[in-house]
XYZ file of C-alpha atoms in Angstrom:
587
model
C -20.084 -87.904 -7.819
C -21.767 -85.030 -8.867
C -20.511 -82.300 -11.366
C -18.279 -79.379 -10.206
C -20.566 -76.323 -9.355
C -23.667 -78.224 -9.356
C -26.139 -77.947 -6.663
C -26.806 -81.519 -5.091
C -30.138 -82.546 -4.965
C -31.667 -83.378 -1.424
C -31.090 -87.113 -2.965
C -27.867 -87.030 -3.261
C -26.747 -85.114 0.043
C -27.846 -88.361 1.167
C -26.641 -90.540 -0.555
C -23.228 -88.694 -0.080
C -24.055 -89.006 3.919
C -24.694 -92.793 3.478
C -21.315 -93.367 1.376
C -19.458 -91.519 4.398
C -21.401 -94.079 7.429
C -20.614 -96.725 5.100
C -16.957 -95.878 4.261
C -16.597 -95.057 8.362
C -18.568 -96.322 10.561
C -18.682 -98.252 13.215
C -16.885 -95.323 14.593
C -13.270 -96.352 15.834
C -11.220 -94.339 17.705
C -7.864 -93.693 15.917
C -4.684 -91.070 16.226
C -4.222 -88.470 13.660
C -1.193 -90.658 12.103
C -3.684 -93.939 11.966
C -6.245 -92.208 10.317
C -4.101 -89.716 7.976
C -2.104 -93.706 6.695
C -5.423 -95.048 6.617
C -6.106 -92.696 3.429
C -2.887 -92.733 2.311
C -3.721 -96.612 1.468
C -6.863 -95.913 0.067
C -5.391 -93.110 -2.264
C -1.822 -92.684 -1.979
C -2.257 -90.711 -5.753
C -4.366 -88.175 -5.037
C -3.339 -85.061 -4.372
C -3.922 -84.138 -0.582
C -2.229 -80.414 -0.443
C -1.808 -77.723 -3.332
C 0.623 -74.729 -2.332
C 1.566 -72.004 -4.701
C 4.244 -73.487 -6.009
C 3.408 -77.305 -5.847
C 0.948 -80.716 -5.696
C 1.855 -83.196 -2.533
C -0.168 -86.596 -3.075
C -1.673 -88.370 0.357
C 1.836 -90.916 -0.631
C 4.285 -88.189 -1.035
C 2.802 -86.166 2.329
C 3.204 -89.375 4.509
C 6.713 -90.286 3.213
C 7.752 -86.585 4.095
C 5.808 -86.898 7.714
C 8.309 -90.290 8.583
C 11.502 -88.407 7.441
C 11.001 -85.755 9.355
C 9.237 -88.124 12.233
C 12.592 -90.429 12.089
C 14.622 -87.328 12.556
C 12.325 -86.061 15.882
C 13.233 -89.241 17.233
C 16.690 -89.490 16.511
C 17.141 -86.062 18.230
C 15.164 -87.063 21.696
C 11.579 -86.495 21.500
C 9.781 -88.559 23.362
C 6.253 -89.617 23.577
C 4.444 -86.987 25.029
C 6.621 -84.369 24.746
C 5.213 -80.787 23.632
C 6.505 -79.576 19.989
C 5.827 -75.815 19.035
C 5.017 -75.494 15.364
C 5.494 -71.480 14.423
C 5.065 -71.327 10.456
C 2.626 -69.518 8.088
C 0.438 -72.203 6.260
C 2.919 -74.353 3.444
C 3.266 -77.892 2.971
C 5.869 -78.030 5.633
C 3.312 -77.140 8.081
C 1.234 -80.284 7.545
C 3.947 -82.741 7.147
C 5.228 -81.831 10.438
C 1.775 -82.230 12.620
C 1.662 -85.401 11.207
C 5.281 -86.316 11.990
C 4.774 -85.303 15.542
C 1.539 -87.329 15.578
C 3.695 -90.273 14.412
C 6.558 -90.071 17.447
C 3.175 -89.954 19.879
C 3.911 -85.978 21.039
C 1.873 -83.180 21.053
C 1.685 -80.463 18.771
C 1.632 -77.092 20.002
C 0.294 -74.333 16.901
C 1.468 -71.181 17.387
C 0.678 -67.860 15.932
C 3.849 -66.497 13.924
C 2.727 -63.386 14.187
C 3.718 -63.148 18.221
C 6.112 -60.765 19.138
C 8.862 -62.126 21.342
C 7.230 -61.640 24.749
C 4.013 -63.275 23.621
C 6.291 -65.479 22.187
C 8.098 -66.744 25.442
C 4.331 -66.721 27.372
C 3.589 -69.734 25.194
C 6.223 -71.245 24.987
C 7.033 -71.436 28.235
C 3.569 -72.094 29.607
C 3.362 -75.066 27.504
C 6.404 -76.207 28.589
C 7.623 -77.084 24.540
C 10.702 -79.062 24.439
C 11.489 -78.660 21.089
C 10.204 -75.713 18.553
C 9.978 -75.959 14.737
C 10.103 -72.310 13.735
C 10.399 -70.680 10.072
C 13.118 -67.818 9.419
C 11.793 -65.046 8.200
C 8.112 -64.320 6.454
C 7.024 -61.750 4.758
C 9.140 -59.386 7.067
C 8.985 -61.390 10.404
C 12.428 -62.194 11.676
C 11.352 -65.462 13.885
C 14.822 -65.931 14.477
C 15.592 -62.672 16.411
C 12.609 -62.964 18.564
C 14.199 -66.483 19.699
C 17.444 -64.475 20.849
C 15.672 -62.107 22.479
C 14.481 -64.995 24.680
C 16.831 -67.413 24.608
C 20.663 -65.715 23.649
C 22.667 -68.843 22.524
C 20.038 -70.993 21.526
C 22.080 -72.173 18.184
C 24.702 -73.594 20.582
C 22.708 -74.910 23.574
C 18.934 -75.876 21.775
C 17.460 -73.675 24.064
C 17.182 -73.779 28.274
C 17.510 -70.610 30.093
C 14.014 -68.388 30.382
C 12.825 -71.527 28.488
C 13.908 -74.588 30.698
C 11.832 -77.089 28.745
C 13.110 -76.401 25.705
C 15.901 -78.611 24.038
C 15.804 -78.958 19.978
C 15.327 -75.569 17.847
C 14.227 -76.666 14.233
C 13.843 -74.260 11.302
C 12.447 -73.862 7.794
C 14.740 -71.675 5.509
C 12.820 -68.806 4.212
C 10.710 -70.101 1.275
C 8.488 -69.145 -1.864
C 6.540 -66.014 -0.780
C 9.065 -65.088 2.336
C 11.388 -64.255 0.251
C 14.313 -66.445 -0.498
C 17.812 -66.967 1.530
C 19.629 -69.443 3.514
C 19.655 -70.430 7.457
C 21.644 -69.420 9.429
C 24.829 -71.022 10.207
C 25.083 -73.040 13.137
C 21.248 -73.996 13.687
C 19.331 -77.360 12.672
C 17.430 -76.982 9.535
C 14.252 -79.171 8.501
C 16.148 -80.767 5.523
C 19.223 -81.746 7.804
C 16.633 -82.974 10.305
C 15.118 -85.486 7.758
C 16.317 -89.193 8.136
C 16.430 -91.789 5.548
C 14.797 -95.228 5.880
C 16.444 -96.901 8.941
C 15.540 -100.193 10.653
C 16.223 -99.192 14.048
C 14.862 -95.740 14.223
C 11.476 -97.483 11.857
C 11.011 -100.398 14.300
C 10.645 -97.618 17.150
C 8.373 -94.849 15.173
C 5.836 -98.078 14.094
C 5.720 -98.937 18.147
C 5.190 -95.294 19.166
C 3.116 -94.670 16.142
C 1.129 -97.724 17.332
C 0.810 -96.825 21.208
C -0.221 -93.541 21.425
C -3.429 -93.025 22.924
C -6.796 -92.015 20.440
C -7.970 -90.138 23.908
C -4.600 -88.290 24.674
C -3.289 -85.302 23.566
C -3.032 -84.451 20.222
C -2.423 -80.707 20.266
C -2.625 -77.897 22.727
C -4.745 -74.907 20.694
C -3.956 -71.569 22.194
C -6.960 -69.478 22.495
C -7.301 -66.759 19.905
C -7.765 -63.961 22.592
C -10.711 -61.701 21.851
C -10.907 -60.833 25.387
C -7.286 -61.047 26.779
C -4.330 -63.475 27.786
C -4.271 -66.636 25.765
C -4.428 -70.156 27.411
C -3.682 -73.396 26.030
C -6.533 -75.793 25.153
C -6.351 -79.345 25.297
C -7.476 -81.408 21.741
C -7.349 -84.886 21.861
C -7.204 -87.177 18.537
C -10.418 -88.416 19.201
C -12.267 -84.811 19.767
C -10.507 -83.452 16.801
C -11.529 -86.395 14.301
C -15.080 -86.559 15.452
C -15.111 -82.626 14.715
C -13.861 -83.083 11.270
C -15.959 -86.324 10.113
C -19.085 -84.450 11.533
C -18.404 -81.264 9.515
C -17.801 -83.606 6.230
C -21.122 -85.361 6.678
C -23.070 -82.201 8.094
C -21.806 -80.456 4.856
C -22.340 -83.584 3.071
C -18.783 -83.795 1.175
C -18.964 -85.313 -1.976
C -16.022 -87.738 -2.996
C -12.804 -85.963 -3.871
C -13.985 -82.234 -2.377
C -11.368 -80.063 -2.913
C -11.338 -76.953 -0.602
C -9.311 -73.771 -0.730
C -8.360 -71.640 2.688
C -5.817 -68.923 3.546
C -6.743 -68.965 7.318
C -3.700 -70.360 9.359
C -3.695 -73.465 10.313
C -2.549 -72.782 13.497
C -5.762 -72.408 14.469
C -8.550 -75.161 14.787
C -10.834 -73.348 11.623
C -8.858 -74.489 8.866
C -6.502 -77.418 10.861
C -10.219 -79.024 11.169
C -12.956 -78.110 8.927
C -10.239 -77.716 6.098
C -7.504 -80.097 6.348
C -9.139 -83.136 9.057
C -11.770 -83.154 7.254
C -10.880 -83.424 3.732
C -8.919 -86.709 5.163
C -12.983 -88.705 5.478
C -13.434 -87.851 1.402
C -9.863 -88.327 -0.151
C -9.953 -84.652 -0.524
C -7.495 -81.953 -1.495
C -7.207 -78.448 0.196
C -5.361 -75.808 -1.586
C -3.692 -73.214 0.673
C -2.556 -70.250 0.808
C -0.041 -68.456 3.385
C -1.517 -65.111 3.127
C -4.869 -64.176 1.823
C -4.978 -61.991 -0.977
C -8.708 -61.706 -2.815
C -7.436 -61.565 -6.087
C -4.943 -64.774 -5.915
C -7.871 -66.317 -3.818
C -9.791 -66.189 -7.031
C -7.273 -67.088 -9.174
C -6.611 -70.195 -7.227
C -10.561 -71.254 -7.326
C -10.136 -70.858 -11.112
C -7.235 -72.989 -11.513
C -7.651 -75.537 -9.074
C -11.372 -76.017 -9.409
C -11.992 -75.840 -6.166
C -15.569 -76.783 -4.827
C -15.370 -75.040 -1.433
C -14.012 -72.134 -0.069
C -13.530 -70.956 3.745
C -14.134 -67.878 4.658
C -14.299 -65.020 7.678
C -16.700 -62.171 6.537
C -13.646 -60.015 6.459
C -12.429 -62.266 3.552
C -15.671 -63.000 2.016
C -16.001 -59.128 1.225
C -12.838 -58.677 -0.061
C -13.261 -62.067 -2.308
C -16.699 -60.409 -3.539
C -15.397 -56.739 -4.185
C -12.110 -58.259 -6.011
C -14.766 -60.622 -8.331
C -16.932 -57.595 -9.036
C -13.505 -56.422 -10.903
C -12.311 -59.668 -12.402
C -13.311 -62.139 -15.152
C -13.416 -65.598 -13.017
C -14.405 -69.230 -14.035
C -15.909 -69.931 -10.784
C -18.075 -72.559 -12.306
C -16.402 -75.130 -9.657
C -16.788 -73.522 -7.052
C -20.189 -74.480 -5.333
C -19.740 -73.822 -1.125
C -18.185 -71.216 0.677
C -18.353 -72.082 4.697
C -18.193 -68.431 6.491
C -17.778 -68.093 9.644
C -16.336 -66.902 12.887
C -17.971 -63.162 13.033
C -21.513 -62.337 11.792
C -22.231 -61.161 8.602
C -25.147 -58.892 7.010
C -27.628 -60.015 5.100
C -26.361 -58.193 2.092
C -23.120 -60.099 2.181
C -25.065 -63.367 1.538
C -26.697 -61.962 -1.419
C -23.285 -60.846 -2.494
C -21.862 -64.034 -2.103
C -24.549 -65.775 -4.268
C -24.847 -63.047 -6.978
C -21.741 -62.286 -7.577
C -20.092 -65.610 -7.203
C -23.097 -67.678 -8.328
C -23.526 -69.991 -5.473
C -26.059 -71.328 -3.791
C -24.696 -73.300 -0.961
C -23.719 -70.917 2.031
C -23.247 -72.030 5.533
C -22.179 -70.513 8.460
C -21.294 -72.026 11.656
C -20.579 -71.316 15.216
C -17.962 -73.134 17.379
C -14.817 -71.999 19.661
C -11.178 -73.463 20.053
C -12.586 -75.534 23.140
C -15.233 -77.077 21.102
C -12.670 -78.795 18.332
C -13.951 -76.263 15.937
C -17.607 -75.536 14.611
C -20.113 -77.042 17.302
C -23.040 -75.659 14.859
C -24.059 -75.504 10.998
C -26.524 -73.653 9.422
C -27.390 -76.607 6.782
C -26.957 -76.384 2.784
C -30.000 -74.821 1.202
C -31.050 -72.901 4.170
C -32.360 -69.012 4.196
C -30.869 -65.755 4.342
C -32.759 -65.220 7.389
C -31.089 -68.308 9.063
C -27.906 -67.218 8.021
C -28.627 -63.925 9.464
C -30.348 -64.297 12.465
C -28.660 -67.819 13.996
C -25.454 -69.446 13.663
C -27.308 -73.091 12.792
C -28.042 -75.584 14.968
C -25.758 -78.824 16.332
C -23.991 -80.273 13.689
C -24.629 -83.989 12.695
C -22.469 -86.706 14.250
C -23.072 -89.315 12.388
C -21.857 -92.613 13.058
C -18.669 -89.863 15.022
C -22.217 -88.886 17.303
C -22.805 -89.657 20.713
C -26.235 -91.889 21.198
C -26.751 -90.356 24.216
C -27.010 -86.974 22.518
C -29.370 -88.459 19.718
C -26.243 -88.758 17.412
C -24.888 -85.301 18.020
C -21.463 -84.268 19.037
C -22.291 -81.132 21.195
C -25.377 -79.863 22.509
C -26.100 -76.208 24.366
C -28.619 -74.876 26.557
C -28.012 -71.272 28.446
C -27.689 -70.385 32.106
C -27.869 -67.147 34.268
C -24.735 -65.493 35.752
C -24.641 -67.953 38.520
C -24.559 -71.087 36.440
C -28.294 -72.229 36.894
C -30.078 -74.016 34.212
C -32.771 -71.685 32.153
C -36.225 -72.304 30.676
C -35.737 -73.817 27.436
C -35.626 -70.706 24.647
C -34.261 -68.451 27.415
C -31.565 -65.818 26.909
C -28.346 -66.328 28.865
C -24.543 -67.742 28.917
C -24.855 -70.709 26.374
C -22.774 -73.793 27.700
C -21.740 -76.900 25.101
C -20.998 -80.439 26.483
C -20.265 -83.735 24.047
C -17.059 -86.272 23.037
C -15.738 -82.872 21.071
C -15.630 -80.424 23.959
C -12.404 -80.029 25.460
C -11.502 -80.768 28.912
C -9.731 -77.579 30.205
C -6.974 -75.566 29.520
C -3.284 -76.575 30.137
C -1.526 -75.632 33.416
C -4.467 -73.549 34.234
C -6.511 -75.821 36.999
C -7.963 -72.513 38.035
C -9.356 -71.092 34.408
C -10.533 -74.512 33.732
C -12.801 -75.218 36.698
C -13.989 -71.298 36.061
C -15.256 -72.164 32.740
C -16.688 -75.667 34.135
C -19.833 -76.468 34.955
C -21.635 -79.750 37.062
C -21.920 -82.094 33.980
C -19.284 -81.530 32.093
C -20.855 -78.498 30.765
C -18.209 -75.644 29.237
C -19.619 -72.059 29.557
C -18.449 -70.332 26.135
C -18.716 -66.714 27.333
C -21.440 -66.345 24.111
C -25.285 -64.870 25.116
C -28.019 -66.361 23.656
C -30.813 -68.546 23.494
C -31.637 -71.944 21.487
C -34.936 -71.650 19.526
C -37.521 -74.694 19.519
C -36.046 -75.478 15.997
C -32.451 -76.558 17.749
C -31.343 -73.092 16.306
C -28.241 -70.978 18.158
C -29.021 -67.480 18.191
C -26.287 -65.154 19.666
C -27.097 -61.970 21.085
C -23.722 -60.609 22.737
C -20.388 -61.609 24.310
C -20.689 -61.582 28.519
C -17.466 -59.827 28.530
C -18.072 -56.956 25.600
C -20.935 -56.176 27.796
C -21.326 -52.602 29.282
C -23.324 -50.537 31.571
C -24.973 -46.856 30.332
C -26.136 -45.209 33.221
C -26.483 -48.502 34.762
C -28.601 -50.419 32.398
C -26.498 -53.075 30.301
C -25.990 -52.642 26.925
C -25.517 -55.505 24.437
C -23.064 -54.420 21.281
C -24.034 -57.180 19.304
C -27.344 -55.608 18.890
C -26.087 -52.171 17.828
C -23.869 -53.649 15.580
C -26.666 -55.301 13.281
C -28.608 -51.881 13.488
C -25.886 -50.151 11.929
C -25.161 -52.708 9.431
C -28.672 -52.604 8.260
C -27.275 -48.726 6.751
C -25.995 -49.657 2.747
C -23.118 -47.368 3.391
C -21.886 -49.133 6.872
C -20.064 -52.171 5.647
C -18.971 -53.424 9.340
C -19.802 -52.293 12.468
C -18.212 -53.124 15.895
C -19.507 -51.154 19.132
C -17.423 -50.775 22.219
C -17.743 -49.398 25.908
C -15.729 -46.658 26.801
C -15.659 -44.889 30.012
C -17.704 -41.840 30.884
C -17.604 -39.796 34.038
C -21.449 -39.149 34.171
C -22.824 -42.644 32.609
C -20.373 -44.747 33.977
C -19.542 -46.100 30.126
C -21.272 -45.332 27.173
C -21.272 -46.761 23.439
C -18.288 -45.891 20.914
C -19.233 -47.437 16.964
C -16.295 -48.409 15.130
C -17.495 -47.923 11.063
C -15.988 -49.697 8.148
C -17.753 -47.209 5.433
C -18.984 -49.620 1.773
C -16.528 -48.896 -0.938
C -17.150 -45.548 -2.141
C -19.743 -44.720 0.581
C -19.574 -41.167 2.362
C -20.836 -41.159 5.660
C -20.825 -38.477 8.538
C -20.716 -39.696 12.205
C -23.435 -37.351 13.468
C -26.021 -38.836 11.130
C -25.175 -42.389 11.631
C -25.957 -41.166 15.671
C -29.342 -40.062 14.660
C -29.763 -42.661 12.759
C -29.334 -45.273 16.133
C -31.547 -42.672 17.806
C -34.416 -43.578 15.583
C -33.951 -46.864 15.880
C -32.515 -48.166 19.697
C -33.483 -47.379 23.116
C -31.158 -43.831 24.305
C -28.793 -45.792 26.402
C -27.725 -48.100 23.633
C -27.186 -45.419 21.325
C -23.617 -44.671 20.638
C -21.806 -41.525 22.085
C -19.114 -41.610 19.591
C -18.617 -42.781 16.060
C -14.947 -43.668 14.731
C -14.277 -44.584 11.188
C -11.552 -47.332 10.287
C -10.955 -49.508 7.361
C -10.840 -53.600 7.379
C -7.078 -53.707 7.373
C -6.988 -51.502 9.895
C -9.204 -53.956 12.510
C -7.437 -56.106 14.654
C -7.652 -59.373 14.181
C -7.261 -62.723 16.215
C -6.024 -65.720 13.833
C -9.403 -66.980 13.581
C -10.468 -63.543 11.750
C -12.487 -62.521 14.900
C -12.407 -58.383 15.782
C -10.385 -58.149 19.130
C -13.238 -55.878 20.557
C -10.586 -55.090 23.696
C -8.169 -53.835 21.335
C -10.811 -51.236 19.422
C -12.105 -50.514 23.188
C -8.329 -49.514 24.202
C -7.768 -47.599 20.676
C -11.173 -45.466 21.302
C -10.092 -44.303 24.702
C -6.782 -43.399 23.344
C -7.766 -41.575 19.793
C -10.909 -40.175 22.563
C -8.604 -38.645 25.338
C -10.810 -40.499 27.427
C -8.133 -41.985 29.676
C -7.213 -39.021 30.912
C -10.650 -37.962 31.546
C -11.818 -40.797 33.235
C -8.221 -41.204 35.742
């Protein structure tokens, strides 16, 4: 195993890829709960999740996992049935997908940042029977959002506006939410738990044993950069063959212990953080909130080898280092991803943080994560200019695919196949691409193509290298006078300036042009910049349609966010007409 913040050789990413086809293949499809005991048995004393407060070995995780899986059973859940999880990352979190991968259900992640009507949407649309749901965090009363749906709930379980729903479950408010007790009246975790019992251990090994490695295993809900969420169906199978491939693409080295903040509600972290950690014995150290400063503090005292990122969070962790003393000598990767990033960013990342092992990587909830990696070692430019190419399978790949586990081409608006290297809708297909979206026959065969082929939504082209390059988002696109406008490419223009730190352009309406260009700027710390230059500026530089009528300044806090740490370009589009006057204008 190589040395903590040492750059592996080209020989030994290999050999690192050979130990994980020897230590895994023939591939076998498995459940979640097979494969998670599986490394229990191989390492049942390493530790397998660091919190702020505490160290969970692989042994003590899975014990915790059958209490609380003993307890789901004694209170009804069957096989199959649909269990919300609504909690910030904690150690809770992970015990329970496991325990609900144990009784054979389905996990549903939710966001617990919902407000009650968004709330009720998803929980009723994926018909949950029972919900696991913290207190309070940080602020969020979880609790009074369930009575605003569901008035009674401690006495009945649930029903009413939510007919599915049977069992309520909650975490107490715990280290970083606050402190306090439950409420009385309503099913805690800890009184869920169960003991060892013969009876209800005889039937959790038999369900544990028959679920399916091609059924359900969770039902992602989309993060939403374009509107209304919908459910996506993950089976174990796709989400395993995601995880191993981003272990052996990244070439994990035995042990790899990885630090993340993003929620793992959402497929980022749940799969290129936690699944995968489970092919090397690893250890992921989480956090419920990110913070740059206690992000770096946590590198230092963990020695963590890896860090995952969104750009967002990647310029925060750089700015914060810049005004710290850090032993970052462990840390050798950070994976960032999910939104593009300027080239200075990259530079940041390796000067300031001494590494030399960035990656980036492209992927959506539908495709069990990242579908592509730009590879260790590769250039500035690459991580500029594409979002890599298909990750490696492995023995997880798909011979038919020459070992991959997605591959893309691009089609025009009507669904036709392009030239090879042409620009247009990029479609995925391969063992890790989802099937459709629950209870939603109609979205589903909308974003299906002849061939199993799932249309992401994403412009681009594929170079002759195997290379993604993305060039817009179908739906972000608008029309200037009637020629169409693609924001992505503003964006990087205006990013190019030192003093633009972020840059997200949106259509607005206009009564002569139809719509024209509005630039949301996130000024560099300490930068001063006036919106009429940064205009001339895009003059110089971009055709006149494509240059922006309107420049509005905002900070990164200020951006909103989906849980994957993707800008909600809708959102900035509705706050521009409003701060604009424009809806008046244009009604």
């Amino acid at each position: 195993m190589s040395e903590p913040g040492v750059v592996p050789t080209v020989a030994e990413v290999e050999e690192r890829r050979a130990r994980l086809e020897a230590d895994h293949g023939p591939w076998r499809p498995r459940t979640l709960a097979i494969a998670f005991d599986h490394v229990v048995a191989e390492h049942p004393d390493r530790a397998f999740v660091v919190d702020e407060t505490d160290v969970y070995t692989y042994a003590r995780m899975a014990d915790w996992s059958r209490r609380i899986a003993r307890g789901l059973l004694a209170r009804g859940v069957h096989a199959g049935d649909h269990v919300a999880v609504i909690l910030p990352n904690g150690p809770e979190t992970i015990a329970i997908r496991f325990a609900i991968a144990r009784v054979g259900a389905v996990a549903v992640p939710v966001n617990f940042l919902l407000r009650a009507e968004e709330l009720g949407y998803v929980l009723g649309q994926s018909r949950a029977s029972a919900v696991i749901t913290m207190e309070e965090f940080r602020g969020i009363d979880e609790l009074s959002a369930l009575d605003q749906l569901i008035p009674g709930w401690e006495q009945t379980g649930g029903g009413g506006s939510l007919a599915d729903l049977r069992l309520v479950v909650t975490v107490p408010r715990r280290a970083g939410g606050g402190g306090g007790t439950s409420r009385d009246g309503v099913l805690t975790l800890e009184a869920l738990e169960r003991d060892p019992d013969p009876a209800l251990d005889a039937e959790l090994t038999g369900r544990t044993a028959a679920a399916d490695p091609q059924g359900t295993a969770s039902i992602f809900y989309t993060s939403g950069t374009t509107g209304q969420a919908k459910g996506v169906l993950s089976t174990h199978d796709m989400e395993l063959r995601s995880a191993y491939g981003s272990a052996y693409t990244r070439a994990f080295e035995d042990g790899r212990r990885m630090f993340f903040s993003l929620p793992l509600h959402h497929v980022f972290a749940y799969i290129e953080g936690l699944l995968a950690a489970l092919f090397v014995g690893g250890t992921v150290v989480i956090q419920s909130v990110f913070d740059p400063k206690a992000t770096l503090d946590a590198i230092e005292r963990h020695r963590v080898g890896e860090a995952l990122f969104v750009p967002t969070m990647s310029l925060a962790v750089v700015d914060a280092a810049r005004k710290g003393d850090y032993d970052l000598s462990a840390l050798h990767a950070v994976m960032s991803a999910a939104q593009s990033a300027p080239a200075r960013l990259w530079h940041d990342l390796r000067d300031t943080l001494g590494l030399e092992q960035l990656v980036t990587a492209y992927g959506m909830t539908e495709t069990s994560a990242a579908t592509t990696f730009t590879m260790p070692g590769d250039s500035v430019d690459n991580l500029v200019g594409t979002v890599g190419k298909p990750k490696m399978g492995g023995v997880a790949g798909d011979p038919e695919l020459g070992g991959l586990l997605a591959e893309y081409k691009t089609v025009d608006t009507t669904g036709a196949d392009l030239p090879a290297g042409s620009e247009g809708e990029l479609v995925a297909r391969g063992p890790i691409v989802g099937s459709g979206y629950f209870g939603k026959p109609e979205e589903t065969a909308a974003a299906t193509l002849p061939g199993g082929w799932l249309r992401s939504g994403d412009l681009g082209f594929v170079r002759d290298d195997g290379y993604l390059v993305l060039t817009g988002r179908s739906k972000e696109l608008y029309k200037c006078g009637g020629e169409l406008v693609m924001p992505g490419e503003v964006d990087d223009r205006l990013t190019r300036l030192d003093g633009v730190a972020q840059a997200w352009v949106v259509g607005v309406p206009d009564e002569r042009m139809g719509e024209v260009g509005c630039a949301w700027i996130v000024p560099a710390e300490g930068a001063s910049l006036d919106a009429d230059e940064l205009i001339a500026y895009c003059r110089g530089e971009l055709a006149r349609f494509k240059v922006p009528a309107y420049v509005l300044f905002t900070t990164a806090e200020q951006l909103p966010l989906t849980a994957s740490g993707k800008v909600q370009k809708f959102k900035l589009a509705q706050r521009a007409v409003a701060e604009l006057g424009l809806a008046a204008e244009s009604s």
